[in-house]
Coordinates of C-alpha atoms and ligand atoms in Angstrom, one line a residue:
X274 CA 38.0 15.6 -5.5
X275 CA 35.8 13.3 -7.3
X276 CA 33.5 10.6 -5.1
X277 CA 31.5 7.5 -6.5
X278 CA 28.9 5.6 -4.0
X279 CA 28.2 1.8 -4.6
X280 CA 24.6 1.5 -3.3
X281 CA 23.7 -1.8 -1.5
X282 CA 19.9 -2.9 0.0
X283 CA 16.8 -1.2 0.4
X284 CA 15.0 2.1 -0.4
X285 CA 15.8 3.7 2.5
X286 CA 19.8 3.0 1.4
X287 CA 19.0 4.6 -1.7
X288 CA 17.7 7.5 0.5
X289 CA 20.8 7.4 2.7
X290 CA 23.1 7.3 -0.4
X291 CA 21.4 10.7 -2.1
X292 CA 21.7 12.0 1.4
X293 CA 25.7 11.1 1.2
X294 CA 25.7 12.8 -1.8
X295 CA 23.7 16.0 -1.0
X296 CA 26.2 16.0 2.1
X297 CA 29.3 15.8 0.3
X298 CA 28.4 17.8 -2.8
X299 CA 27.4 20.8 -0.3
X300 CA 31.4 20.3 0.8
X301 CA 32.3 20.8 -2.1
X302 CA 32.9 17.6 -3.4
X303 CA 32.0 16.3 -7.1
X304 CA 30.2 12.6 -7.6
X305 CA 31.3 10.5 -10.6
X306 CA 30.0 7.6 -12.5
X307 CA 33.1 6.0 -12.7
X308 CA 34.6 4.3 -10.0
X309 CA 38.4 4.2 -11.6
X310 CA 37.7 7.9 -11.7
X311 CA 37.4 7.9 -8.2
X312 CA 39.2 10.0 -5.3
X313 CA 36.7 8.5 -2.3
X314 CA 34.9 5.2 -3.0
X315 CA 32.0 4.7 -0.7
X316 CA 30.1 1.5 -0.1
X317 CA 26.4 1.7 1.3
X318 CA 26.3 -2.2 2.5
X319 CA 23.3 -4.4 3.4
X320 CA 22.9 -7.2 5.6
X321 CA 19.5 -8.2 5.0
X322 CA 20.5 -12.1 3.7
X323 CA 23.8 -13.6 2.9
X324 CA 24.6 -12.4 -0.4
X325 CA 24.1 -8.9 0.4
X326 CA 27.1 -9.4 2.5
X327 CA 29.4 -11.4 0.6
X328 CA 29.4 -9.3 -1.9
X329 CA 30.5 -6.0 -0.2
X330 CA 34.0 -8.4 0.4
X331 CA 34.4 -8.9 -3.6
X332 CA 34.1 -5.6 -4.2
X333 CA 36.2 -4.4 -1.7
X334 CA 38.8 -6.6 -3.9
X335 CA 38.1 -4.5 -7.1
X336 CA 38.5 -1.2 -4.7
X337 CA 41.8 -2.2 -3.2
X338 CA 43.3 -2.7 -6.7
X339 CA 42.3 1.0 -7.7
X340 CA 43.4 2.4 -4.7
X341 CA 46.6 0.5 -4.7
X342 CA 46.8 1.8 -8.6
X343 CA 46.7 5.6 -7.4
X344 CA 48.7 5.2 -4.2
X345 CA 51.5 3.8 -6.9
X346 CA 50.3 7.5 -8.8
X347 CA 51.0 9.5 -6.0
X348 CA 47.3 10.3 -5.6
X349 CA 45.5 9.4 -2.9
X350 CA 42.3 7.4 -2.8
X351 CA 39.3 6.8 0.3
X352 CA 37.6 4.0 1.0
X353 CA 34.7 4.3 3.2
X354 CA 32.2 1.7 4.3
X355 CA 29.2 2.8 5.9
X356 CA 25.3 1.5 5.8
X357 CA 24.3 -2.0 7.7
X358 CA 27.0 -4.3 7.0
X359 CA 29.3 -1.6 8.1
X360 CA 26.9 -1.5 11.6
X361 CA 27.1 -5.3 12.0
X362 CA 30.5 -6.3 11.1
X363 CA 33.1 -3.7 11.6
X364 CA 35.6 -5.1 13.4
X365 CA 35.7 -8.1 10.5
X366 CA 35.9 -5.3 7.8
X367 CA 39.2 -3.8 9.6
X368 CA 40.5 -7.2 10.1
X369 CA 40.0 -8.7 6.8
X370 CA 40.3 -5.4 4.5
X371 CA 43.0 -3.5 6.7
X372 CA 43.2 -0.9 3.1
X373 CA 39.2 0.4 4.1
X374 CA 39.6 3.8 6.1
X375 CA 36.4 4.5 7.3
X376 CA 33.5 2.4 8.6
X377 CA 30.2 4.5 9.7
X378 CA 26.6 2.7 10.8
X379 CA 23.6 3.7 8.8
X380 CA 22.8 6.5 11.9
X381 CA 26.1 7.9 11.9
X382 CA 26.0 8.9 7.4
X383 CA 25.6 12.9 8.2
X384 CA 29.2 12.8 9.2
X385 CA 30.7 12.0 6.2
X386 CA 31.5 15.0 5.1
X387 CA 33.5 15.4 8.4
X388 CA 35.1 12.0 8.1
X389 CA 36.3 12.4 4.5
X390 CA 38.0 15.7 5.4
X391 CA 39.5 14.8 8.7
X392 CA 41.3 12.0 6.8
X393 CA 42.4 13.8 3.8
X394 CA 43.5 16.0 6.4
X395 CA 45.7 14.1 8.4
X396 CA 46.8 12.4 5.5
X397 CA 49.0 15.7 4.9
X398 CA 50.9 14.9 8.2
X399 CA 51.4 11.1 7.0
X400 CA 48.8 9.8 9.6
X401 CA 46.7 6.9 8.1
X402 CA 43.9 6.5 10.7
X403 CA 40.8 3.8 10.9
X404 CA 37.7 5.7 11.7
X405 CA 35.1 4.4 13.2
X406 CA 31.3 5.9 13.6
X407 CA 28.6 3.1 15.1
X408 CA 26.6 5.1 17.3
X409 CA 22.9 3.7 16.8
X410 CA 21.1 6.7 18.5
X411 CA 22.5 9.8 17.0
X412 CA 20.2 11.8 15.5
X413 CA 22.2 14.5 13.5
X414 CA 21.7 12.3 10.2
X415 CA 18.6 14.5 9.7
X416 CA 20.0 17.6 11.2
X417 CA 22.6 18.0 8.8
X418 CA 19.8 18.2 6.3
X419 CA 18.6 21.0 7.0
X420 CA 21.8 22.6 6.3
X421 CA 22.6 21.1 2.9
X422 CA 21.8 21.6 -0.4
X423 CA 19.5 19.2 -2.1
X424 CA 21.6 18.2 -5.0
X425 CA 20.1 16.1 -8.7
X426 CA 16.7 14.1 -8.7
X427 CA 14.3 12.4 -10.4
X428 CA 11.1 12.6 -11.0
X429 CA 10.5 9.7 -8.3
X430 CA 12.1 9.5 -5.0
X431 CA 12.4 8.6 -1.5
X432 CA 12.1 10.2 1.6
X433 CA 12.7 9.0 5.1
X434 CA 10.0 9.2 7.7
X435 CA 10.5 6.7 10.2
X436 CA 13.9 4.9 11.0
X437 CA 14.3 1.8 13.1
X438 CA 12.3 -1.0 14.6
X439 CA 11.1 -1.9 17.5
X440 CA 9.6 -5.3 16.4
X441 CA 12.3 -7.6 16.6
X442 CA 11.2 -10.0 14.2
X443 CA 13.1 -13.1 15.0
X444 CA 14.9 -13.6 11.1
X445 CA 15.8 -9.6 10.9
X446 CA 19.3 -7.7 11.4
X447 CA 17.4 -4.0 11.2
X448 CA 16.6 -3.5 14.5
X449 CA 20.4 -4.0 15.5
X450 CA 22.1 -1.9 12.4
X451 CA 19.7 0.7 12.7
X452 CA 18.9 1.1 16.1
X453 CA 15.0 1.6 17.8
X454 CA 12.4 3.5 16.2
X455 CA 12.9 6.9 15.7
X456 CA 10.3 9.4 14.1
X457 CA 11.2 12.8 11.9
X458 CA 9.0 16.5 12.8
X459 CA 6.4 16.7 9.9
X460 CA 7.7 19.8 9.3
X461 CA 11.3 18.8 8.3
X462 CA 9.4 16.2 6.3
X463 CA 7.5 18.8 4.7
X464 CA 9.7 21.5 3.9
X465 CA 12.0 18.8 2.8
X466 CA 9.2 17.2 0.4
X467 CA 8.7 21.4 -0.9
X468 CA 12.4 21.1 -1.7
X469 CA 11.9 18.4 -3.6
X470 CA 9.4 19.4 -5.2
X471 CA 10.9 22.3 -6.7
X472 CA 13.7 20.8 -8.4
X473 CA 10.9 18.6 -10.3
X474 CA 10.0 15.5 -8.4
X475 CA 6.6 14.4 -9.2
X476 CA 6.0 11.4 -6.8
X477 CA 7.4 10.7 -3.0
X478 CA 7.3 7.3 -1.3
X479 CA 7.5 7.7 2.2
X480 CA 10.0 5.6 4.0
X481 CA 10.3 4.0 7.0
X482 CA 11.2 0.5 8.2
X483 CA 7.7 0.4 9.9
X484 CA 6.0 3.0 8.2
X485 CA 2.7 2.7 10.2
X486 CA 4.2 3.0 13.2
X487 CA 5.2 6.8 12.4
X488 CA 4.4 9.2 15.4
X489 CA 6.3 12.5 15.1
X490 CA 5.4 15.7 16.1
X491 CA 2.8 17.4 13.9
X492 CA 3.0 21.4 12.5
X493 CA 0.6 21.6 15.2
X494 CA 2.6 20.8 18.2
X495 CA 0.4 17.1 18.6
X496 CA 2.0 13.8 17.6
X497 CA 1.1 12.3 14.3
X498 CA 0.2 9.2 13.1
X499 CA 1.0 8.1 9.3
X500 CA -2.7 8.9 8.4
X501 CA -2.1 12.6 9.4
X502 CA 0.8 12.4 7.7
X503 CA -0.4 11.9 4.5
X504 CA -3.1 14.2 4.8
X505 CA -1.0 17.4 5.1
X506 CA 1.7 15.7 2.4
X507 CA -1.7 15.7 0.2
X508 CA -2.0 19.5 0.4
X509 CA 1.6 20.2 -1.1
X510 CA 1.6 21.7 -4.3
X511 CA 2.9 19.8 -7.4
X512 CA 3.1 16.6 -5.6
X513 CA 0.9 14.3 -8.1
X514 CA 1.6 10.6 -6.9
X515 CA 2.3 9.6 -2.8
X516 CA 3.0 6.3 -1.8
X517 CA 4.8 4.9 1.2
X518 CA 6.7 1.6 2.4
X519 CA 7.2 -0.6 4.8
X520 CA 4.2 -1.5 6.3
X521 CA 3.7 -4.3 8.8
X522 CA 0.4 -5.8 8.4
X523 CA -0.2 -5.8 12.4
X524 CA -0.5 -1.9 11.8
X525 CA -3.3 -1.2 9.2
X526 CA -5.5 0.4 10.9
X527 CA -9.1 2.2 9.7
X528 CA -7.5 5.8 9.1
X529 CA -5.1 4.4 7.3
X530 CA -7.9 2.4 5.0
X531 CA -10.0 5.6 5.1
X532 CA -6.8 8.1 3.8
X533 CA -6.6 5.5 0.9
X534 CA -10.4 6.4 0.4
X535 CA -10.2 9.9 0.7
X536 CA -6.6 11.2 -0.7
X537 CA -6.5 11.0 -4.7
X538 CA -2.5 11.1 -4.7
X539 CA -2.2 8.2 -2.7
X540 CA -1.9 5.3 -5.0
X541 CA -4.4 2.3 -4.5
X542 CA -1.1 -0.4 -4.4
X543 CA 0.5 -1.1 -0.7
X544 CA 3.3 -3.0 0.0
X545 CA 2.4 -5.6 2.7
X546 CA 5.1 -8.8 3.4
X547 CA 3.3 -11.5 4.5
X548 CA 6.3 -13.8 4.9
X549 CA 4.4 -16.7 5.7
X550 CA 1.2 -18.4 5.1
X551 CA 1.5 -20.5 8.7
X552 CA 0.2 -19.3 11.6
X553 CA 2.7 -21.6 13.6
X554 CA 5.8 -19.8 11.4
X555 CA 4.4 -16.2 11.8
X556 CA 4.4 -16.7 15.8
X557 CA 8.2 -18.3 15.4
X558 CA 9.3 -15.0 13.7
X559 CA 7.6 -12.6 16.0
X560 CA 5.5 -11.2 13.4
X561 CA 2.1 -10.0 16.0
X562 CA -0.4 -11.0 13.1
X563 CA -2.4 -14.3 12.3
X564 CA -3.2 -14.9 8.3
X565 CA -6.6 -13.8 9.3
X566 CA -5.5 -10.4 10.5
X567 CA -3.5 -10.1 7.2
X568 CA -6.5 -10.8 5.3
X569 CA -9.0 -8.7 7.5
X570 CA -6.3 -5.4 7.1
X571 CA -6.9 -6.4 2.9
X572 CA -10.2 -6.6 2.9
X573 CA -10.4 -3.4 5.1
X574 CA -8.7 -1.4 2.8
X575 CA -10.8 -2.4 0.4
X576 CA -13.8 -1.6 1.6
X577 CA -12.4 2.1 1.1
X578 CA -10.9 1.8 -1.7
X579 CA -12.2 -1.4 -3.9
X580 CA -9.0 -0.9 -6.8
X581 CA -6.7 -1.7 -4.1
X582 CA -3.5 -4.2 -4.9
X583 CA -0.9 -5.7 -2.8
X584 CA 2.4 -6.8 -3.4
X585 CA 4.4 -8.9 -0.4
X586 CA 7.1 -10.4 0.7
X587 CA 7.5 -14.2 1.8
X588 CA 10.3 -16.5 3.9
X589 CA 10.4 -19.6 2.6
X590 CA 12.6 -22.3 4.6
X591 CA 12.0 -20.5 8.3
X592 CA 13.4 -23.2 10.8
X593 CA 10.7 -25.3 11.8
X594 CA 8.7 -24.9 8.4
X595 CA 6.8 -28.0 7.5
X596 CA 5.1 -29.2 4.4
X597 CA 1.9 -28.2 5.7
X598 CA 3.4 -24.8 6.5
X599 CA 4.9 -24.4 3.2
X600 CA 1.6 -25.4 1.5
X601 CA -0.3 -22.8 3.6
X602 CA 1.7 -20.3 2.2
X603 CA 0.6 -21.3 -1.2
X604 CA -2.8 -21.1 0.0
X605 CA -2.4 -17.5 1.1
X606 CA -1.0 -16.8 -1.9
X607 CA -3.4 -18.2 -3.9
X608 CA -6.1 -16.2 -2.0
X609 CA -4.7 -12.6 -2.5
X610 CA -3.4 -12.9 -5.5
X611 CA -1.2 -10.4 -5.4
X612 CA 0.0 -8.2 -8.1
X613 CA 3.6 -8.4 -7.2
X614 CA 6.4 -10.6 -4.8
X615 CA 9.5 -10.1 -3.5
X616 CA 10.3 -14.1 -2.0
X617 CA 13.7 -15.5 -0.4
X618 CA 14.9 -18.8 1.5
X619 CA 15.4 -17.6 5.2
X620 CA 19.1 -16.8 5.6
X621 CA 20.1 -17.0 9.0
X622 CA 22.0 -13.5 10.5
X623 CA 24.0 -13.5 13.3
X624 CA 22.8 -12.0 16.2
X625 CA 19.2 -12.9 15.5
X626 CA 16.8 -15.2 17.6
X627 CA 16.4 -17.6 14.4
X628 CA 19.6 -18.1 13.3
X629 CA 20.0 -19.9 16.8
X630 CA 16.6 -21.6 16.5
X631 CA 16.6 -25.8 16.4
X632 CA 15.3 -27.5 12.8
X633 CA 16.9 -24.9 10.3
X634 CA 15.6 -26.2 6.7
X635 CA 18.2 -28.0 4.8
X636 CA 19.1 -26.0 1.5
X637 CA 17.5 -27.8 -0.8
X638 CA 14.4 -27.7 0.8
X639 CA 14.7 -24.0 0.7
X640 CA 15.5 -23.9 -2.8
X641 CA 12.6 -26.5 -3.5
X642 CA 9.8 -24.5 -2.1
X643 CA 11.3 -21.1 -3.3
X644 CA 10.7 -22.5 -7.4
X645 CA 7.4 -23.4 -6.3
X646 CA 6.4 -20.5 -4.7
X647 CA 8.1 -17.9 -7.3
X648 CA 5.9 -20.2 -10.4
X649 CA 3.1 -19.3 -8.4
X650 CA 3.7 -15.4 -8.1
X651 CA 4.7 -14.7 -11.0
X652 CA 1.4 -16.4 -12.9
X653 CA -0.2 -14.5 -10.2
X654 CA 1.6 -11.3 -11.6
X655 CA 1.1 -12.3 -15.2
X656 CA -2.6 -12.5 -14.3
X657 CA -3.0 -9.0 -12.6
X658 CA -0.8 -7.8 -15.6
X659 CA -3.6 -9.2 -18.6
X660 CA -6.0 -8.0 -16.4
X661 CA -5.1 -4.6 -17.1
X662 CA -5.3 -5.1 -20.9
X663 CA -8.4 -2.7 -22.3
X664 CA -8.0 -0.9 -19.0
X665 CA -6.7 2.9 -18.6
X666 CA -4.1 3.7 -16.2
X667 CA -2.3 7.1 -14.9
X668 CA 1.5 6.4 -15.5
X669 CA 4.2 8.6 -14.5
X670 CA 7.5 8.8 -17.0
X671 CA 10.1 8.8 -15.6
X672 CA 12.9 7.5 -18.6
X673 CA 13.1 7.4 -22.6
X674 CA 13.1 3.9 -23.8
X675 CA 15.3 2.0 -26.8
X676 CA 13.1 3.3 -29.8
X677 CA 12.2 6.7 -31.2
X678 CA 10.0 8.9 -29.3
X679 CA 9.5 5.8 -26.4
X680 CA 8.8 6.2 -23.5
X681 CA 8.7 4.5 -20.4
X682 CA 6.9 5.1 -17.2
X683 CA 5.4 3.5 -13.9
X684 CA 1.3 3.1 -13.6
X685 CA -0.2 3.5 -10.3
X686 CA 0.5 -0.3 -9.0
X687 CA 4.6 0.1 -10.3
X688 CA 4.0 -2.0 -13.6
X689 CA 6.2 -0.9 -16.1
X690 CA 4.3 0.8 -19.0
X691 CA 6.0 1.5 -22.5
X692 CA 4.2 3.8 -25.1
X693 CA 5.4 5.7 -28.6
X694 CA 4.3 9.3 -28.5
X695 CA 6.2 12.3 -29.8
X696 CA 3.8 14.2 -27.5
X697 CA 4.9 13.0 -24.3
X698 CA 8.2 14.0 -22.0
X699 CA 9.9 12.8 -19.1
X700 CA 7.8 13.6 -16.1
X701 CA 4.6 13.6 -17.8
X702 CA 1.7 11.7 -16.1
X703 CA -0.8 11.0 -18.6
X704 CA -3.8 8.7 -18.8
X705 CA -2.5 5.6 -20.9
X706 CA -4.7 2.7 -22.8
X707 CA -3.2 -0.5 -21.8
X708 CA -3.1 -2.6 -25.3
X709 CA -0.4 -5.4 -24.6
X710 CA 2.0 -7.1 -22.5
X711 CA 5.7 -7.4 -24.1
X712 CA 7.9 -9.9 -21.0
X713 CA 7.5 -7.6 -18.1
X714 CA 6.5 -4.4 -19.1
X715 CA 2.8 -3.2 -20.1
X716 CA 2.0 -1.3 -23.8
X717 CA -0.1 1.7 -24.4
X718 CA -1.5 4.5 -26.2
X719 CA -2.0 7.8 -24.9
X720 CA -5.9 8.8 -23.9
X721 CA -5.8 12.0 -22.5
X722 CA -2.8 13.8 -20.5
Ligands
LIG812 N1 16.2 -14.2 5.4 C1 15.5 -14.1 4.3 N2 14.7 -13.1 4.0 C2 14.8 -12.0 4.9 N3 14.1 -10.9 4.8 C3 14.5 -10.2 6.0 N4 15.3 -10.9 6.7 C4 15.5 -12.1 6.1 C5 16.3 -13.2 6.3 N5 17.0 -13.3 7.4 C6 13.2 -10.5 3.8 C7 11.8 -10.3 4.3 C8 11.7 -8.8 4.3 C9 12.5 -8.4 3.1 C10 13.0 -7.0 3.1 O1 13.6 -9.2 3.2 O2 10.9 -10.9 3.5 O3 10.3 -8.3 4.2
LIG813 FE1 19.6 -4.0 4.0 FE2 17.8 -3.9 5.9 FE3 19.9 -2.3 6.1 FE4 18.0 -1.9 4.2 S1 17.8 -1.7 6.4 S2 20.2 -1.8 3.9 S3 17.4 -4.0 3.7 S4 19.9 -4.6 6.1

């Protein structure tokens, strides 16, 4: 039987949609392309902001219609709901789509394989049951790892480190769809990173919600921190770029700083949301850091390591967010410069303190200061982009492009580089002369491999 998985969200869905897939191909199962194709549709939802939700309903439409379209064929067809939305809003996904047969939280994912047999199972005695898997602390998601086979990848990929949060920032659903904080053994991290490894991947990004706050237990029997962490990943052979996301700003410490400094793999680019410019907003979401701490933990790391670049995140809209808060976030912005931003009007989720909070922005404020703020990163993008003009980077390949022999690849700080050399394959790193700057992507020639 032939499975297709609709991913949803963040890295670390994209992680727990491979793992899905590793899972259910070690069952026996084959993946498709092609959802009409389909014998088990999955959907790995998010809940992060509104549309991430709404649009798990109108596809749910699309995946009724097929289903219905086999039932009428005789043949049957699953549809499975799992990830954050799936943690959040169960009981609303039963009620409104009664045709979805299976809802499982983002913890409960290494039982799929067991879910999609038990109901083609009892589907042979005419039994049409509504599973449903929510259990926040279950662990076995990595355990049943261990026992699967690791099935296609690429050249760049993901792999979780640290799950859940702890920091209940007062705008975010994560710390109730997946649970507290939970840290893997470096050695299942290791071994699985050697796996990996061996079927060609060239680069890892470490994944956690809070990445910085990793603290499993070492090869050594002692408790890690992320610093040790990416020390012993550094000493596994054929790994040529680490990198590794979420961090909250309230966690860079000086190890970290100085493993930037001393580990060559480990690209000189960190992902660090700022989500506001205001100290008054920061302390309204929760977020344990003033501006200045955020610009101390920059200037830190680049005391180690002076190429370092940032990218963030921002809330725009948070309730309570003045003018003057609004323009501090410019101010910020304008200060770092960073190389790359992810920004979004605050969209309240259910549950959360926020959404609850007095003063919510009307829309159109929101949508005001978002065109602002986005004008403002993306100059500051198109800045650190020119910048690199005359300059040579290490870029990874990762796909062919459009034209003959082109190729297309990721330098160190994830811009986008194109170049045209017959010399050159998918999963090359080579050293690249930046030349141009066509829309978004960088232009090179090839300097040395
Ligand atoms: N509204 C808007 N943006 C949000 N984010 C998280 N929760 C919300 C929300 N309720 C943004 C943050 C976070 C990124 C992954 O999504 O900027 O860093
Ligand atoms: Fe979306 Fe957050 Fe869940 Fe990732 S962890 S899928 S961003 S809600």
């Amino acid at each position: 039987m032939k499975f297709f998985i609709k991913n949803y969200g963040c890295q670390m869905n994209l992680y727990d949609s491979e793992i899905m897939t590793d899972i259910l191909s070690t069952a026996g199962y084959i993946m498709c392309d092609n959802v009409d194709e389909a014998d088990i549709l999955l959907f790995n939802t998010c809940s992060i902001r509104e549309k991430a939700d709404e649009k798990l309903f109108s596809d749910l439409g699309r995946a009724k219609s097929i289903k219905f379209k086999k039932q009428d064929l005789g043949k049957e067809c699953l549809i499975i709901v799992c990830g954050c939305v799936a943690q959040a809003k169960a009981s609303t996904i039963f009620e409104r789509v009664p045709y979805v047969d299976a809802v499982l939280g983002p913890q409960e994912i290494g039982n799929i394989a067991i879910v999609v047999n038990s109901l083609l199972e009892q589907r042979k005695n005419n039994e049409y049951p509504h599973i449903l898997m929510r259990d926040l602390n279950t662990r076995n998601k990595f355990a049943t790892l261990k026992s699967t086979q690791i099935t296609k990848r690429g050249f760049s990929e993901f792999l979780t480190i640290q799950e859940g949060c702890n920091n209940f920032c007062t705008y975010c659903v994560v710390p109730y769809t997946r649970g507290r904080e939970f840290s893997r053994d470096a050695k299942d991290i290791i071994n699985e990173a050697k796996r990996m490894i061996s079927l060609g991947v060239k680069e890892i990004t470490l994944l956690g919600q809070n990445v910085n706050s990793y603290n499993g237990e070492g090869t050594d029997g002692k408790t890690w921190s992320l610093d040790r962490l990416l020390y012993a990943m550094a000493e596994i052979d054929g790994l040529v770029r680490l990198k590794y996301i979420t961090s909250n700003p309230k966690d860079i410490t000086e190890n970290i700083a100085k493993a930037h400094r001393d580990i060559d793999i480990l690209v000189p680019f960190l992902h660090l949301p700022i989500q506001s410019g205001s100290d008054f907003i920061l302390k309204k979401m929760n977020r344990k850091y003033s501006t200045d701490k955020y610009l101390y933990s920059i200037d830190l790391l680049r005391q180690y390591r002076a190429d370092m670049a940032f990218s963030s995140d921002f809330i725009v809209g948070f309730p309570e967010e003045s003018d003057k808060d609004f323009e501090d976030t410019l101010k910020i912005a304008d200060k770092v410069r960073f190389a790359q931003a992810y920004s979004f009007k605050y969209s309240p989720r259910e549950g959360t303190m926020a959404a609850k909070m007095n003063n919510q922005v009307p829309e159109k404020i929101k949508s005001e200061r978002l065109e602002i703020l986005q004008n403002i990163l993306n100059n500051h993008q198109n800045e650190f982009n020119r910048n690199t003009i005359g300059k040579t980077v290490s870029v990874l390949f990762t796909k062919y492009g459009k034209f003959k022999n082109q190729l297309v690849g990721r330098s160190e700080y994830s811009q986008a580089v194109s170049i045209c050399d017959s010399s050159i394959k998918i999963g090359d790193i080579a050293h690249v002369k930046i030349t141009d700057i066509k829309s978004h992507s960088l232009v090179g020639i090839i300097e040395k491999k």
